[in-house]
Short mmCIF file of C-alpha atoms and ligand atoms in Angstrom, two decimals:
data_model
loop_
_atom_site.label_atom_id
_atom_site.label_comp_id
_atom_site.label_asym_id
_atom_site.label_seq_id
_atom_site.Cartn_x
_atom_site.Cartn_y
_atom_site.Cartn_z
CA MET A 1 -92.88 -122.90 7.86
CA ASN A 2 -90.26 -124.21 5.43
CA GLU A 3 -90.36 -123.66 1.75
CA PHE A 4 -92.86 -126.49 0.44
CA ASP A 5 -92.63 -127.67 -2.95
CA ALA A 6 -96.12 -129.26 -3.60
CA SER A 7 -95.23 -130.70 -7.05
CA SER A 8 -92.37 -132.76 -5.80
CA TYR A 9 -94.13 -133.61 -2.87
CA LEU A 10 -97.08 -135.06 -4.86
CA ALA A 11 -94.60 -136.89 -7.20
CA ALA A 12 -93.14 -138.61 -4.09
CA VAL A 13 -96.48 -139.65 -2.61
CA VAL A 14 -97.86 -140.71 -6.02
CA GLU A 15 -94.62 -142.96 -6.54
CA ARG A 16 -95.05 -144.40 -2.84
CA GLU A 17 -98.65 -145.21 -3.67
CA GLN A 18 -97.97 -146.75 -7.04
CA THR A 19 -95.33 -148.93 -5.51
CA LEU A 20 -97.87 -150.02 -2.83
CA LEU A 21 -100.63 -150.56 -5.47
CA GLN A 22 -98.25 -152.59 -7.83
CA ALA A 23 -97.07 -154.89 -4.85
CA ALA A 24 -100.68 -155.54 -3.98
CA ASP A 25 -102.77 -158.30 -5.40
CA GLU A 26 -106.44 -157.43 -6.10
CA ARG A 27 -107.48 -157.90 -2.60
CA GLY A 28 -104.61 -156.03 -1.31
CA ARG A 29 -105.48 -153.02 -3.66
CA HIS A 30 -108.80 -152.86 -2.28
CA VAL A 31 -107.57 -153.07 1.11
CA TYR A 32 -105.17 -150.20 0.33
CA CYS A 33 -108.13 -148.34 -1.08
CA LEU A 34 -110.13 -149.65 1.62
CA SER A 35 -113.60 -149.41 0.02
CA ARG A 36 -114.78 -148.06 3.42
CA ALA A 37 -118.06 -146.05 3.59
CA TRP A 38 -117.61 -145.38 7.42
CA ALA A 39 -117.06 -141.49 6.65
CA ALA A 40 -120.39 -141.46 5.07
CA GLU A 41 -122.03 -142.37 8.35
CA LEU A 42 -120.22 -139.49 10.17
CA ALA A 43 -121.22 -137.19 7.42
CA GLY A 44 -124.76 -138.17 7.04
CA PRO A 45 -126.30 -136.14 9.88
CA GLU A 46 -124.43 -132.85 8.65
CA VAL A 47 -125.70 -133.37 5.18
CA ALA A 48 -129.28 -134.17 6.41
CA GLU A 49 -129.35 -131.17 8.50
CA ILE A 50 -128.24 -128.57 5.75
CA LEU A 51 -130.83 -130.37 3.32
CA GLU A 52 -133.52 -129.78 6.05
CA GLU A 53 -132.51 -126.09 6.06
CA GLY A 54 -133.17 -126.14 2.39
CA ARG A 55 -129.86 -125.60 1.19
CA GLN A 56 -127.56 -127.99 -0.91
CA PRO A 57 -124.46 -129.20 1.00
CA ARG A 58 -121.21 -129.02 -0.79
CA VAL A 59 -119.06 -132.09 0.17
CA LEU A 60 -115.43 -132.76 -0.36
CA GLU A 61 -113.70 -136.39 0.01
CA VAL A 62 -109.94 -135.94 0.09
CA GLY A 63 -108.07 -139.14 -0.94
CA CYS A 64 -111.22 -140.82 -1.84
CA GLY A 65 -109.76 -144.15 -2.53
CA VAL A 66 -112.14 -146.18 -4.65
CA GLY A 67 -114.88 -143.88 -3.78
CA LYS A 68 -116.94 -145.93 -1.62
CA ALA A 69 -117.83 -143.05 1.12
CA VAL A 70 -118.89 -140.77 -1.70
CA GLU A 71 -121.13 -143.48 -3.09
CA ALA A 72 -122.55 -144.41 0.29
CA LEU A 73 -123.30 -140.67 1.04
CA LEU A 74 -125.14 -140.22 -2.22
CA ASP A 75 -127.12 -143.38 -1.74
CA SER A 76 -128.32 -142.43 1.73
CA ASN A 77 -129.09 -138.91 1.16
CA PRO A 78 -131.13 -138.77 -1.99
CA GLY A 79 -131.53 -134.94 -1.75
CA LEU A 80 -127.78 -134.63 -2.07
CA GLN A 81 -126.91 -133.61 -5.79
CA SER A 82 -123.74 -135.33 -7.14
CA SER A 83 -122.77 -132.07 -8.65
CA SER A 84 -122.11 -130.78 -5.26
CA VAL A 85 -119.70 -133.46 -4.35
CA VAL A 86 -115.86 -133.48 -5.29
CA ALA A 87 -113.61 -136.21 -4.55
CA THR A 88 -109.85 -136.12 -4.94
CA ALA A 89 -107.42 -138.92 -5.54
CA LEU A 90 -103.66 -139.22 -6.28
CA ASN A 91 -104.07 -141.82 -8.92
CA ARG A 92 -106.89 -142.47 -11.30
CA LEU A 93 -108.49 -145.94 -10.69
CA ASP A 94 -111.14 -147.76 -12.63
CA GLU A 95 -113.61 -147.02 -9.96
CA HIS A 96 -113.44 -143.14 -10.55
CA ALA A 97 -115.12 -143.47 -13.88
CA ALA A 98 -118.28 -144.69 -12.09
CA LEU A 99 -118.06 -141.68 -9.82
CA GLU A 100 -117.91 -139.34 -12.61
CA GLN A 101 -120.75 -141.01 -14.47
CA ARG A 102 -122.80 -140.23 -11.47
CA GLY A 103 -121.85 -136.63 -11.87
CA VAL A 104 -119.26 -136.23 -9.12
CA ASP A 105 -116.13 -133.98 -9.82
CA VAL A 106 -113.33 -136.32 -9.39
CA ARG A 107 -109.87 -134.36 -9.28
CA ILE A 108 -106.86 -136.45 -9.73
CA GLY A 109 -103.47 -135.47 -8.33
CA VAL A 110 -104.65 -133.30 -5.45
CA ILE A 111 -102.69 -133.49 -2.28
CA ALA A 112 -104.18 -132.41 0.97
CA GLU A 113 -101.31 -130.14 1.73
CA SER A 114 -101.82 -127.94 -1.27
CA LEU A 115 -105.61 -127.84 -2.40
CA PRO A 116 -106.73 -126.06 -5.54
CA SER A 117 -107.60 -122.38 -4.97
CA ASP A 118 -111.19 -122.92 -6.23
CA PHE A 119 -111.83 -125.15 -3.08
CA ARG A 120 -111.36 -121.99 -0.56
CA GLY A 121 -114.34 -121.65 1.66
CA GLN A 122 -116.53 -124.01 -0.53
CA PHE A 123 -117.38 -126.97 1.56
CA ASP A 124 -119.71 -127.59 4.27
CA VAL A 125 -118.22 -131.02 4.94
CA VAL A 126 -114.69 -132.38 4.30
CA MET A 127 -114.14 -136.11 4.74
CA ALA A 128 -110.60 -137.49 5.21
CA SER A 129 -111.00 -141.16 5.82
CA VAL A 130 -107.67 -142.91 6.76
CA VAL A 131 -105.75 -140.08 4.87
CA MET A 132 -104.45 -137.92 7.56
CA GLN A 133 -101.83 -140.46 8.57
CA TRP A 134 -100.35 -140.07 5.06
CA THR A 135 -100.27 -136.44 5.19
CA GLU A 136 -98.17 -133.76 6.94
CA PRO A 137 -100.93 -132.53 9.32
CA ASP A 138 -99.16 -129.16 9.92
CA ARG A 139 -99.75 -128.36 6.16
CA ALA A 140 -102.78 -130.63 5.51
CA VAL A 141 -105.07 -129.38 8.42
CA PRO A 142 -104.74 -125.62 7.44
CA GLU A 143 -105.42 -126.41 4.00
CA LEU A 144 -108.63 -128.43 4.57
CA TYR A 145 -109.63 -125.76 7.19
CA GLU A 146 -109.41 -123.12 4.37
CA ALA A 147 -111.44 -125.41 2.05
CA LEU A 148 -114.40 -125.25 4.72
CA SER A 149 -117.23 -122.82 4.65
CA PRO A 150 -117.90 -120.85 7.99
CA ASN A 151 -119.29 -123.58 10.29
CA GLY A 152 -118.19 -126.40 8.08
CA VAL A 153 -116.89 -129.74 9.62
CA LEU A 154 -113.73 -131.79 8.89
CA LEU A 155 -114.39 -135.38 9.53
CA GLY A 156 -113.31 -138.92 9.24
CA PHE A 157 -111.31 -141.72 10.87
CA ASP A 158 -107.67 -142.36 11.80
CA THR A 159 -105.46 -144.02 14.30
CA ARG A 160 -105.49 -142.57 17.55
CA PRO A 161 -101.95 -140.91 17.28
CA ASP A 162 -102.97 -139.48 13.91
CA VAL A 163 -106.25 -137.99 15.18
CA ALA A 164 -104.32 -136.54 18.20
CA ARG A 165 -102.09 -134.79 15.62
CA VAL A 166 -104.98 -133.57 13.61
CA GLU A 167 -106.67 -132.24 16.78
CA ARG A 168 -103.80 -130.32 17.91
CA VAL A 169 -103.31 -128.47 14.61
CA ALA A 170 -107.04 -127.90 14.47
CA ALA A 171 -107.30 -126.50 17.93
CA ALA A 172 -104.55 -123.90 17.02
CA LEU A 173 -106.67 -122.94 14.21
CA GLY A 174 -109.79 -122.59 16.62
CA MET A 175 -111.67 -125.48 15.42
CA VAL A 176 -113.86 -127.22 17.91
CA ASN A 177 -114.89 -130.78 18.53
CA ALA A 178 -118.26 -131.70 16.92
CA LEU A 179 -118.40 -135.45 18.03
CA SER A 180 -120.43 -136.40 21.01
CA ASP A 181 -119.00 -138.87 23.45
CA GLU A 182 -121.85 -141.15 22.43
CA VAL A 183 -120.81 -141.11 18.71
CA LYS A 184 -117.12 -141.63 19.78
CA ALA A 185 -118.12 -144.62 21.99
CA GLN A 186 -120.12 -146.14 19.10
CA TRP A 187 -117.16 -145.97 16.86
CA GLU A 188 -114.55 -147.52 19.16
CA MET A 189 -112.55 -149.94 17.27
CA PRO A 190 -109.77 -151.36 19.63
CA ASP A 191 -108.54 -153.92 17.12
CA THR A 192 -107.41 -151.32 14.69
CA ASN A 193 -106.86 -148.46 17.13
CA MET A 194 -108.90 -146.37 14.60
CA VAL A 195 -111.01 -143.51 16.09
CA PRO A 196 -113.49 -140.99 14.51
CA PHE A 197 -112.84 -137.09 14.50
CA ALA A 198 -115.09 -134.20 13.60
CA LEU A 199 -113.89 -130.72 13.73
CA ARG A 200 -115.90 -127.73 13.13
CA LYS A 201 -114.60 -124.42 11.84
CA GLY A 202 -115.44 -121.52 14.37
C1 SAM B 301 -105.94 -145.90 3.08
S1 SAM B 301 -106.42 -145.07 1.71
C2 SAM B 301 -108.12 -144.60 2.16
C3 SAM B 301 -109.02 -144.41 0.98
C4 SAM B 301 -110.49 -143.99 1.39
N1 SAM B 301 -110.51 -142.60 2.04
C5 SAM B 301 -111.21 -144.93 2.28
O1 SAM B 301 -111.41 -144.67 3.41
O2 SAM B 301 -111.54 -145.80 1.63
C6 SAM B 301 -105.36 -143.51 1.79
C7 SAM B 301 -105.79 -142.67 0.75
O3 SAM B 301 -105.08 -141.36 0.99
C8 SAM B 301 -104.61 -140.94 -0.15
N2 SAM B 301 -103.31 -140.10 0.03
C9 SAM B 301 -102.11 -140.34 0.51
N3 SAM B 301 -101.50 -139.22 0.74
C10 SAM B 301 -102.26 -138.29 0.27
C11 SAM B 301 -102.12 -136.81 0.47
N4 SAM B 301 -100.92 -136.24 0.93
N5 SAM B 301 -103.20 -135.86 0.12
C12 SAM B 301 -104.35 -136.51 -0.23
N6 SAM B 301 -104.59 -137.67 -0.29
C13 SAM B 301 -103.44 -138.73 -0.03
C14 SAM B 301 -104.14 -142.16 -1.08
O4 SAM B 301 -104.26 -141.87 -2.38
C15 SAM B 301 -105.29 -143.08 -0.64
O5 SAM B 301 -106.52 -143.01 -1.54
#
């Protein structure tokens, strides 16, 4: 792999994001940040199963936008402690203060291609909702894989070609599909070409 300079890559993606956010009106800003809670529905059964085992799941959302998935996951799983949840974002948004007040660890300026070393092996669930399309999957997927605990799951949504790229890199790492055909069919979104993915660390 070529030399990768994480700080100049971060500066470039933050500049792109700031340009997008400045150009957007309030509605556009929320469309970009999406306010989607979908990933929480995919992550819910994983979180519930770990809680049933009597363990506290550790959850990371990378590229959390305004944090709706994290909020929805906490709301729908009362046993999940907010102190077990980490959310990363490139830019600080007003909404992140509300997440922090709930006890979520919000890390600003973290790119999927270069995660902090304290993330290694930490997370049972990593959510990446409409984020992988903005990343370099050859670098981002191995980083997210490293953040997973044994048997942990990387899941989220993206466009079909982006999911295919993620799955290709994940397969080379030995990750296996964790989505049933039934769940895949349930999330078919032909109008946006968006599909779910869930990949388990072997
Ligand atoms: C379309 S928004 C999705 C936000 C949120 N996950 C959701 O579904 O509502 C894309 C997000 O990806 C983040 N992002 C873009 N490039 C990234 C990168 N290289 N690493 C991590 N996050 C990135 C942006 O900051 C932005 O919040």
